[in-house]
CSV table of C-alpha atoms and ligand atoms in Angstrom, one decimal:
chain,number,residue,atom,x,y,z
Y,1,MET,CA,-1.9,6.4,-13.3
Y,2,ASN,CA,-0.8,5.0,-16.0
Y,3,THR,CA,-2.5,6.5,-19.2
Y,4,ASP,CA,-1.2,4.2,-22.0
Y,5,PRO,CA,-4.1,2.7,-23.8
Y,6,ASN,CA,-1.5,-0.5,-23.9
Y,7,PHE,CA,-1.4,-0.2,-20.3
Y,8,ALA,CA,-3.3,-3.3,-19.3
Y,9,ALA,CA,-1.9,-5.5,-22.2
Y,10,ALA,CA,1.7,-4.8,-21.4
Y,11,GLY,CA,1.4,-4.6,-17.7
Y,12,GLY,CA,2.4,-1.2,-17.3
Y,13,ARG,CA,4.3,0.8,-19.1
Y,14,HIS,CA,8.0,-0.1,-19.4
Y,15,GLY,CA,10.0,2.6,-18.3
Y,16,ASP,CA,7.5,5.2,-17.8
Y,17,ARG,CA,10.0,7.8,-16.1
Y,18,ASP,CA,7.6,9.5,-14.5
Y,19,GLN,CA,6.4,6.5,-12.0
Y,20,LEU,CA,8.5,6.0,-9.4
Y,21,ILE,CA,7.5,2.4,-8.8
Y,22,GLU,CA,6.1,0.2,-11.4
Y,23,VAL,CA,4.5,-3.0,-10.3
Y,24,ASP,CA,4.1,-5.7,-13.1
Y,25,ASP,CA,2.3,-8.9,-13.2
Y,26,LEU,CA,3.7,-9.3,-9.6
Y,27,ARG,CA,2.8,-13.3,-8.0
Y,28,THR,CA,3.6,-13.3,-4.4
Y,29,HIS,CA,2.6,-17.1,-3.3
Y,30,PHE,CA,2.8,-18.6,0.4
Y,31,PHE,CA,3.8,-22.3,0.4
Y,32,GLY,CA,2.4,-24.8,3.1
Y,33,GLY,CA,1.5,-28.0,3.7
Y,34,ALA,CA,-2.3,-27.4,3.1
Y,35,GLY,CA,-1.5,-25.9,-0.7
Y,36,THR,CA,-0.1,-22.7,-2.4
Y,37,ILE,CA,-2.1,-19.8,-1.5
Y,38,LYS,CA,-1.8,-17.5,-4.3
Y,39,ALA,CA,-1.9,-14.2,-2.2
Y,40,VAL,CA,-0.8,-12.0,-4.9
Y,41,ASP,CA,-1.6,-13.2,-8.2
Y,42,GLY,CA,-0.7,-11.0,-11.1
Y,43,VAL,CA,-0.7,-7.8,-9.9
Y,44,SER,CA,0.1,-4.6,-12.2
Y,45,PHE,CA,-0.3,-0.9,-11.1
Y,46,SER,CA,2.1,1.9,-10.9
Y,47,ILE,CA,2.8,4.5,-8.7
Y,48,PRO,CA,3.5,8.0,-9.8
Y,49,ARG,CA,6.3,10.2,-8.1
Y,50,GLY,CA,4.4,12.5,-5.3
Y,51,LYS,CA,1.4,10.9,-5.8
Y,52,THR,CA,-0.9,8.9,-2.9
Y,53,VAL,CA,-2.2,5.7,-4.5
Y,54,CYS,CA,-4.8,3.7,-2.2
Y,55,VAL,CA,-5.1,-0.1,-2.6
Y,56,VAL,CA,-8.7,-1.3,-1.7
Y,57,GLY,CA,-10.2,-4.4,-0.9
Y,58,GLU,CA,-12.0,-6.6,1.5
Y,59,SER,CA,-9.8,-8.7,4.0
Y,60,GLY,CA,-7.3,-11.1,2.4
Y,61,SER,CA,-7.6,-9.6,-0.9
Y,62,GLY,CA,-3.9,-9.4,-0.8
Y,63,LYS,CA,-3.7,-5.9,-0.2
Y,64,SER,CA,-0.9,-5.7,3.0
Y,65,ILE,CA,1.4,-8.7,0.9
Y,66,THR,CA,1.7,-6.5,-2.1
Y,67,GLY,CA,3.1,-3.5,-0.2
Y,68,ARG,CA,5.6,-6.3,1.7
Y,69,SER,CA,6.5,-7.5,-1.9
Y,70,ILE,CA,7.3,-4.0,-2.8
Y,71,LEU,CA,9.5,-3.7,0.3
Y,72,ASN,CA,10.7,-7.5,-0.7
Y,73,GLN,CA,10.0,-8.2,2.9
Y,74,VAL,CA,7.3,-11.1,2.4
Y,75,PRO,CA,6.6,-13.1,5.9
Y,76,ARG,CA,8.2,-16.3,6.3
Y,77,GLY,CA,6.5,-19.2,4.0
Y,78,GLY,CA,5.8,-16.8,1.0
Y,79,ARG,CA,8.2,-15.3,-1.6
Y,80,ILE,CA,8.1,-13.3,-4.8
Y,81,VAL,CA,7.2,-15.8,-7.5
Y,82,SER,CA,7.6,-14.2,-10.8
Y,83,GLY,CA,6.8,-10.2,-11.9
Y,84,ALA,CA,8.8,-7.1,-11.5
Y,85,ILE,CA,8.8,-3.7,-9.4
Y,86,ARG,CA,10.7,-1.9,-11.7
Y,87,TYR,CA,12.1,0.9,-9.5
Y,88,ARG,CA,13.0,4.5,-10.5
Y,89,PRO,CA,14.5,6.7,-7.8
Y,90,ASP,CA,14.3,10.0,-10.0
Y,91,PRO,CA,13.5,10.5,-13.7
Y,92,ALA,CA,16.9,10.5,-14.6
Y,93,ALA,CA,18.3,7.6,-12.7
Y,94,ALA,CA,17.9,3.8,-14.5
Y,95,SER,CA,15.4,1.5,-12.9
Y,96,VAL,CA,16.1,-1.3,-10.2
Y,97,ASP,CA,13.6,-4.4,-10.1
Y,98,LEU,CA,12.9,-4.8,-6.8
Y,99,ALA,CA,11.8,-8.3,-7.1
Y,100,ALA,CA,15.1,-9.4,-8.5
Y,101,LEU,CA,17.1,-8.4,-5.2
Y,102,ASP,CA,18.0,-10.8,-2.6
Y,103,PRO,CA,15.5,-9.6,0.1
Y,104,ARG,CA,18.7,-9.7,2.9
Y,105,GLY,CA,21.4,-8.7,0.1
Y,106,HIS,CA,23.4,-5.2,0.3
Y,107,GLY,CA,21.3,-3.7,-2.5
Y,108,MET,CA,17.6,-4.5,-1.3
Y,109,ARG,CA,18.7,-3.4,2.7
Y,110,ALA,CA,20.4,-0.5,1.2
Y,111,ILE,CA,16.8,0.6,-0.2
Y,112,ARG,CA,14.1,-0.4,2.5
Y,113,GLY,CA,13.6,1.5,5.5
Y,114,ALA,CA,16.2,4.5,3.5
Y,115,GLN,CA,14.1,5.2,0.0
Y,116,ILE,CA,11.3,3.1,0.9
Y,117,GLY,CA,9.7,3.6,4.6
Y,118,LEU,CA,7.2,1.6,6.2
Y,119,ILE,CA,4.6,2.2,8.5
Y,120,SER,CA,2.1,-0.2,9.8
Y,121,GLN,CA,-1.5,-0.5,12.0
Y,122,GLU,CA,0.4,-1.3,14.9
Y,123,PRO,CA,3.0,0.7,15.9
Y,124,MET,CA,3.8,-1.0,19.3
Y,125,ALA,CA,5.1,-3.8,16.2
Y,126,ALA,CA,7.0,-1.8,14.9
Y,127,LEU,CA,8.9,0.1,17.8
Y,128,SER,CA,11.4,-1.6,19.8
Y,129,PRO,CA,10.3,-2.0,23.9
Y,130,VAL,CA,13.7,-2.1,24.9
Y,131,HIS,CA,15.1,1.0,23.1
Y,132,THR,CA,14.2,4.3,23.6
Y,133,ILE,CA,12.7,6.0,20.4
Y,134,GLY,CA,16.3,8.5,20.3
Y,135,ASN,CA,18.3,5.3,20.0
Y,136,GLN,CA,15.9,3.6,17.5
Y,137,MET,CA,16.0,6.8,15.1
Y,138,VAL,CA,19.8,7.3,15.5
Y,139,GLU,CA,20.6,3.8,14.6
Y,140,VAL,CA,18.9,4.2,11.2
Y,141,ILE,CA,19.8,7.1,10.4
Y,142,ARG,CA,23.7,6.2,10.9
Y,143,LEU,CA,22.9,3.4,9.0
Y,144,HIS,CA,21.3,4.9,6.1
Y,145,LEU,CA,22.9,8.1,6.1
Y,146,LYS,CA,26.4,7.8,7.2
Y,147,MET,CA,26.2,10.6,10.0
Y,148,GLY,CA,28.1,10.5,13.0
Y,149,LYS,CA,26.4,10.6,16.1
Y,150,LYS,CA,26.1,14.1,17.3
Y,151,GLU,CA,24.8,15.0,13.7
Y,152,ALA,CA,21.8,12.0,13.5
Y,153,ARG,CA,20.7,12.7,16.6
Y,154,GLU,CA,20.1,16.2,15.6
Y,155,HIS,CA,18.5,14.8,12.4
Y,156,ALA,CA,16.2,12.5,14.5
Y,157,ILE,CA,15.4,15.4,16.7
Y,158,GLU,CA,14.5,17.3,13.7
Y,159,THR,CA,12.4,14.5,12.2
Y,160,LEU,CA,10.4,14.2,15.7
Y,161,ALA,CA,9.6,18.2,15.4
Y,162,LEU,CA,8.7,17.4,11.9
Y,163,VAL,CA,5.9,15.8,12.6
Y,164,GLY,CA,4.3,17.1,15.7
Y,165,ILE,CA,6.2,15.9,18.7
Y,166,PRO,CA,6.7,18.8,21.4
Y,167,ARG,CA,10.0,18.8,23.0
Y,168,PRO,CA,11.4,16.5,20.5
Y,169,ALA,CA,15.0,16.6,22.2
Y,170,GLU,CA,13.6,15.4,25.9
Y,171,ARG,CA,11.5,12.8,24.2
Y,172,MET,CA,14.1,11.2,22.5
Y,173,GLU,CA,15.0,9.6,25.8
Y,174,ASN,CA,11.6,7.7,26.2
Y,175,TYR,CA,10.2,4.4,25.6
Y,176,ALA,CA,7.4,3.4,22.9
Y,177,PHE,CA,4.7,2.4,25.8
Y,178,GLN,CA,5.4,6.0,26.7
Y,179,PHE,CA,3.7,7.5,23.9
Y,180,SER,CA,0.3,7.8,23.5
Y,181,GLY,CA,-1.2,5.8,20.5
Y,182,GLY,CA,-1.4,9.2,18.2
Y,183,MET,CA,2.1,9.8,19.5
Y,184,ARG,CA,3.3,6.5,19.2
Y,185,GLN,CA,2.0,6.9,15.7
Y,186,ARG,CA,4.1,9.8,14.7
Y,187,VAL,CA,7.2,8.4,16.1
Y,188,CYS,CA,6.6,5.4,13.7
Y,189,ILE,CA,5.9,8.0,10.5
Y,190,ALA,CA,9.3,10.0,12.1
Y,191,LEU,CA,11.1,6.6,11.7
Y,192,ALA,CA,9.9,5.6,8.3
Y,193,LEU,CA,10.9,9.1,7.5
Y,194,ALA,CA,14.1,9.7,8.9
Y,195,CYS,CA,16.4,8.9,5.8
Y,196,ARG,CA,14.0,10.7,3.9
Y,197,PRO,CA,12.4,8.1,1.5
Y,198,LYS,CA,10.8,8.4,-2.0
Y,199,LEU,CA,8.3,5.9,-0.8
Y,200,LEU,CA,6.3,5.8,2.2
Y,201,ILE,CA,3.8,2.6,2.2
Y,202,ALA,CA,1.5,3.0,4.8
Y,203,ASP,CA,-0.6,-0.1,5.5
Y,204,GLU,CA,-3.6,0.7,7.8
Y,205,PRO,CA,-1.8,3.5,9.6
Y,206,THR,CA,-4.8,5.0,11.2
Y,207,THR,CA,-7.5,2.0,11.5
Y,208,ALA,CA,-6.0,1.6,15.6
Y,209,LEU,CA,-7.1,5.3,16.1
Y,210,ASP,CA,-9.6,7.7,17.3
Y,211,VAL,CA,-11.5,9.8,14.5
Y,212,THR,CA,-9.8,12.6,15.9
Y,213,THR,CA,-6.2,11.2,15.8
Y,214,GLN,CA,-7.2,10.0,12.4
Y,215,ALA,CA,-7.6,13.4,11.0
Y,216,ASN,CA,-4.3,14.9,12.4
Y,217,ILE,CA,-2.5,11.7,10.8
Y,218,LEU,CA,-4.1,12.0,7.5
Y,219,ASP,CA,-3.2,15.7,7.6
Y,220,LEU,CA,0.1,15.1,8.8
Y,221,LEU,CA,1.1,12.9,5.9
Y,222,ALA,CA,-0.7,15.4,3.8
Y,223,SER,CA,1.8,17.9,4.5
Y,224,LEU,CA,4.6,15.8,4.7
Y,225,GLN,CA,4.2,14.4,1.0
Y,226,ALA,CA,3.7,18.1,0.1
Y,227,GLU,CA,7.1,19.5,1.7
Y,228,PHE,CA,9.3,16.3,0.5
Y,229,GLY,CA,7.5,15.1,-2.7
Y,230,LEU,CA,6.9,12.0,-1.3
Y,231,SER,CA,4.9,8.7,-3.2
Y,232,VAL,CA,2.6,7.4,-0.7
Y,233,LEU,CA,1.1,3.6,-1.1
Y,234,PHE,CA,-1.4,3.7,1.2
Y,235,VAL,CA,-3.3,0.5,2.5
Y,236,THR,CA,-7.2,0.9,3.9
Y,237,HIS,CA,-10.8,-0.6,4.2
Y,238,ASP,CA,-11.7,2.6,4.6
Y,239,LEU,CA,-13.4,4.3,1.6
Y,240,GLY,CA,-13.8,7.7,3.4
Y,241,VAL,CA,-10.1,7.7,3.7
Y,242,VAL,CA,-9.7,7.5,0.0
Y,243,ALA,CA,-12.0,10.0,-1.1
Y,244,GLU,CA,-9.6,12.3,1.0
Y,245,ILE,CA,-6.5,11.3,0.1
Y,246,ALA,CA,-5.9,9.0,-2.7
Y,247,ASP,CA,-5.1,10.5,-6.4
Y,248,GLU,CA,-4.8,6.9,-7.8
Y,249,VAL,CA,-7.3,3.8,-6.9
Y,250,VAL,CA,-5.9,0.4,-6.9
Y,251,VAL,CA,-9.3,-2.2,-5.9
Y,252,MET,CA,-7.7,-6.0,-4.8
Y,253,TYR,CA,-10.1,-9.3,-4.7
Y,254,VAL,CA,-8.2,-11.9,-4.1
Y,255,GLY,CA,-5.1,-11.6,-4.9
Y,256,ARG,CA,-5.7,-9.6,-8.7
Y,257,VAL,CA,-6.3,-5.8,-9.4
Y,258,VAL,CA,-10.4,-5.9,-10.3
Y,259,GLU,CA,-10.2,-2.1,-11.2
Y,260,ALA,CA,-7.6,0.6,-10.9
Y,261,GLY,CA,-7.8,4.4,-12.1
Y,262,ASP,CA,-8.0,7.9,-11.2
Y,263,VAL,CA,-9.7,8.7,-7.7
Y,264,ASP,CA,-13.3,10.6,-9.1
Y,265,THR,CA,-13.2,8.1,-12.1
Y,266,ILE,CA,-13.1,5.0,-9.2
Y,267,PHE,CA,-15.8,6.8,-7.4
Y,268,HIS,CA,-18.0,8.1,-10.2
Y,269,ALA,CA,-17.7,6.1,-13.1
Y,270,PRO,CA,-16.4,2.5,-12.0
Y,271,VAL,CA,-17.0,-0.4,-14.2
Y,272,HIS,CA,-16.5,-3.6,-12.2
Y,273,PRO,CA,-18.9,-5.1,-10.2
Y,274,TYR,CA,-17.3,-5.5,-7.3
Y,275,THR,CA,-16.4,-1.9,-7.3
Y,276,LYS,CA,-19.5,-1.2,-7.3
Y,277,ALA,CA,-20.8,-2.9,-4.7
Y,278,LEU,CA,-17.9,-1.6,-2.4
Y,279,LEU,CA,-19.0,1.9,-3.2
Y,280,GLN,CA,-22.8,0.7,-2.4
Y,281,SER,CA,-21.8,-0.5,1.0
Y,282,VAL,CA,-19.8,2.4,2.3
Y,283,PRO,CA,-22.8,3.5,4.8
Y,284,ARG,CA,-24.3,6.4,4.0
Y,285,MET,CA,-25.5,8.2,7.8
Y,286,HIS,CA,-24.5,11.3,7.8
Y,287,GLY,CA,-21.4,12.4,9.7
Y,288,GLN,CA,-19.9,8.8,9.7
Y,289,PRO,CA,-18.0,8.8,6.2
Y,290,THR,CA,-15.0,6.4,7.9
Y,291,GLU,CA,-17.1,4.1,9.1
Y,292,ARG,CA,-15.1,0.3,8.0
Y,293,LEU,CA,-16.6,-1.0,5.3
Y,294,ALA,CA,-20.1,-3.4,5.4
Y,295,ILE,CA,-20.0,-7.1,4.1
Y,296,ILE,CA,-20.8,-7.4,0.5
Y,297,ASP,CA,-23.1,-10.5,0.0
Y,298,GLY,CA,-21.8,-13.9,-0.3
Y,299,MET,CA,-18.0,-14.9,0.8
Y,300,VAL,CA,-14.3,-14.5,-0.5
Y,301,PRO,CA,-13.6,-17.8,-2.2
Y,302,SER,CA,-11.3,-20.1,-0.8
Y,303,ARG,CA,-7.7,-19.1,-1.3
Y,304,PHE,CA,-7.1,-23.1,-2.1
Y,305,ASN,CA,-10.3,-23.4,-4.3
Y,306,ARG,CA,-10.4,-20.3,-6.2
Y,307,PRO,CA,-13.7,-20.7,-8.5
Y,308,PRO,CA,-13.5,-21.2,-12.1
Y,309,GLY,CA,-14.2,-18.4,-14.3
Y,310,CYS,CA,-13.8,-14.6,-12.8
Y,311,SER,CA,-13.3,-15.2,-8.9
Y,312,PHE,CA,-16.2,-12.7,-8.2
Y,313,HIS,CA,-18.5,-14.3,-10.2
Y,314,PRO,CA,-20.4,-16.6,-7.2
Y,315,ARG,CA,-20.8,-12.8,-5.5
Y,316,CYS,CA,-21.9,-11.2,-8.7
Y,317,LYS,CA,-25.1,-9.7,-9.1
Y,318,GLU,CA,-24.9,-9.0,-13.1
Y,319,ALA,CA,-22.6,-12.6,-13.4
Y,320,ARG,CA,-23.6,-13.8,-16.7
Y,321,ALA,CA,-23.7,-17.9,-16.5
Y,322,GLY,CA,-21.5,-19.9,-19.3
Y,323,LEU,CA,-19.3,-16.3,-19.6
Y,324,CYS,CA,-18.2,-15.3,-15.7
Y,325,ASP,CA,-18.0,-18.5,-14.4
Y,326,GLN,CA,-15.9,-20.4,-17.4
Y,327,LYS,CA,-13.6,-17.2,-18.7
Y,328,ASP,CA,-10.3,-16.0,-16.6
Y,329,PRO,CA,-10.8,-11.5,-17.6
Y,330,GLN,CA,-8.0,-9.8,-18.5
Y,331,PRO,CA,-7.6,-6.2,-17.7
Y,332,VAL,CA,-8.9,-3.9,-20.4
Y,333,ALA,CA,-8.0,-0.3,-20.7
Y,334,ILE,CA,-11.1,2.0,-20.4
Y,335,GLY,CA,-9.4,4.9,-21.0
Y,336,ASP,CA,-6.9,7.6,-19.1
Y,337,GLY,CA,-5.5,5.8,-17.0
Y,338,HIS,CA,-9.1,3.5,-16.0
Y,339,VAL,CA,-8.3,-0.5,-16.1
Y,340,ALA,CA,-11.0,-3.4,-15.1
Y,341,SER,CA,-10.6,-6.8,-15.2
Y,342,CYS,CA,-14.4,-7.5,-16.3
Y,343,LEU,CA,-15.5,-10.3,-18.7
Y,344,LEU,CA,-18.8,-7.9,-18.8
Y,345,TYR,CA,-17.0,-4.9,-20.2
Y,346,GLU,CA,-15.1,-6.7,-22.4
Y,347,GLY,CA,-18.0,-8.0,-24.0
Y,348,ARG,CA,-19.5,-4.6,-24.5
Y,349,ARG,CA,-16.2,-3.8,-25.9
T,1,ATP,N1,2.0,-15.0,7.0
T,1,ATP,C1,1.5,-15.8,5.9
T,1,ATP,N2,1.3,-17.2,5.2
T,1,ATP,C2,0.8,-17.5,5.3
T,1,ATP,N3,0.0,-17.2,4.1
T,1,ATP,C3,-0.6,-15.8,4.5
T,1,ATP,C4,0.1,-14.8,5.4
T,1,ATP,N4,-0.1,-13.8,5.2
T,1,ATP,C5,-0.7,-13.5,3.9
T,1,ATP,N5,-1.4,-14.9,3.9
T,1,ATP,C6,-2.1,-15.2,2.9
T,1,ATP,O1,-2.4,-13.8,1.7
T,1,ATP,C7,-3.9,-13.6,1.5
T,1,ATP,C8,-3.4,-12.1,1.7
T,1,ATP,O2,-3.6,-11.8,2.3
T,1,ATP,P1,-3.1,-9.8,2.9
T,1,ATP,O3,-2.8,-10.2,4.3
T,1,ATP,O4,-2.2,-9.1,2.1
T,1,ATP,O5,-4.8,-9.6,3.2
T,1,ATP,P2,-5.0,-7.8,3.2
T,1,ATP,O6,-6.0,-7.5,1.8
T,1,ATP,O7,-3.9,-7.1,3.3
T,1,ATP,O8,-6.3,-8.3,4.6
T,1,ATP,P3,-6.3,-7.4,5.5
T,1,ATP,O9,-7.5,-6.2,5.0
T,1,ATP,O10,-7.3,-8.7,6.8
T,1,ATP,O11,-5.3,-6.8,6.5
T,1,ATP,C9,-4.4,-13.8,2.5
T,1,ATP,O12,-5.7,-14.3,2.2
T,1,ATP,C10,-3.2,-14.9,3.8
T,1,ATP,O13,-4.8,-16.4,2.7
T,2,MG,MG1,-3.8,-6.3,5.4
């Protein structure tokens, strides 16, 4: 994570060449009849080269929409309203602001699916039911890598082998439904990696899988990361997974980052009461480290009626009347890449 003490105030260190992506005060809103939903409401964090950043938080906190914003592929009804997503493909390159690109324009289409790949929770939704796996892979490869048919086919087979699909040349002729859940997720990873991206956005890629298959997929991602120097943005509810794979952790609550830092700091020295509550909600039963989060007491506030002050104060055991219910917390750099937005912490400094 960014170690600049001015990180929080500056919303990330502008132009840090070690960062593949710098998300800077990003706002992605949905506009509907009932009002505006601020799904992502001033989010800043960075993704270092070759590292894994895990985004955690309860349902509806804006994790997926943050990922979709980086792909500049926000679902209908929503759009990026402000902020920047600086993408620097390599340290010597100039950065491109993905948020400023036309979502349907040539520039973004050249990056999405080629330099930034996505794997989602439901592989069936990502794969076409009416095209063979081989045809889908060859199409993506030819589109982005300008290979001929034969070369693209070889590249596709090689990629399927890389993700552990047995008899890859034969399986090129199969359709998505002919694969088991775990193998189908491998196919999705192959599709996402076909063009050898710099960043893989993995949105709960193992949630639908059994524990053994989940472990195999996490091992696979780790080995691919080591081989290609990939950065991974991994969205999950599962703190067991975070402990296993994260270098950095971003904790989100109601569209904002409440705390971010390296994995050891977040697990062993968290300062935000929400992070502490999340960690306390992890089931402690031995042998079930990957159980989903238990619910923290209280309700997530309505997306239309954010409470005044800190969004978490109605559920916060440490909230102080006259402060937390009135003032909007700002991100404070605590040290060594550790940032938190908490009025109690601001007060202690
Ligand atoms: N297509 C959409 N149309 C309108 N609002 C949306 C849409 N998608 C998301 N939202 C709003 O944005 C908020 C954040 O959604 P997001 O999908 O990013 O949450 P999440 O953290 O990924 O949750 P989960 O853990 O359940 O996947 C939601 O609470 C919802 O109100
Ligand atoms: Mg989600």
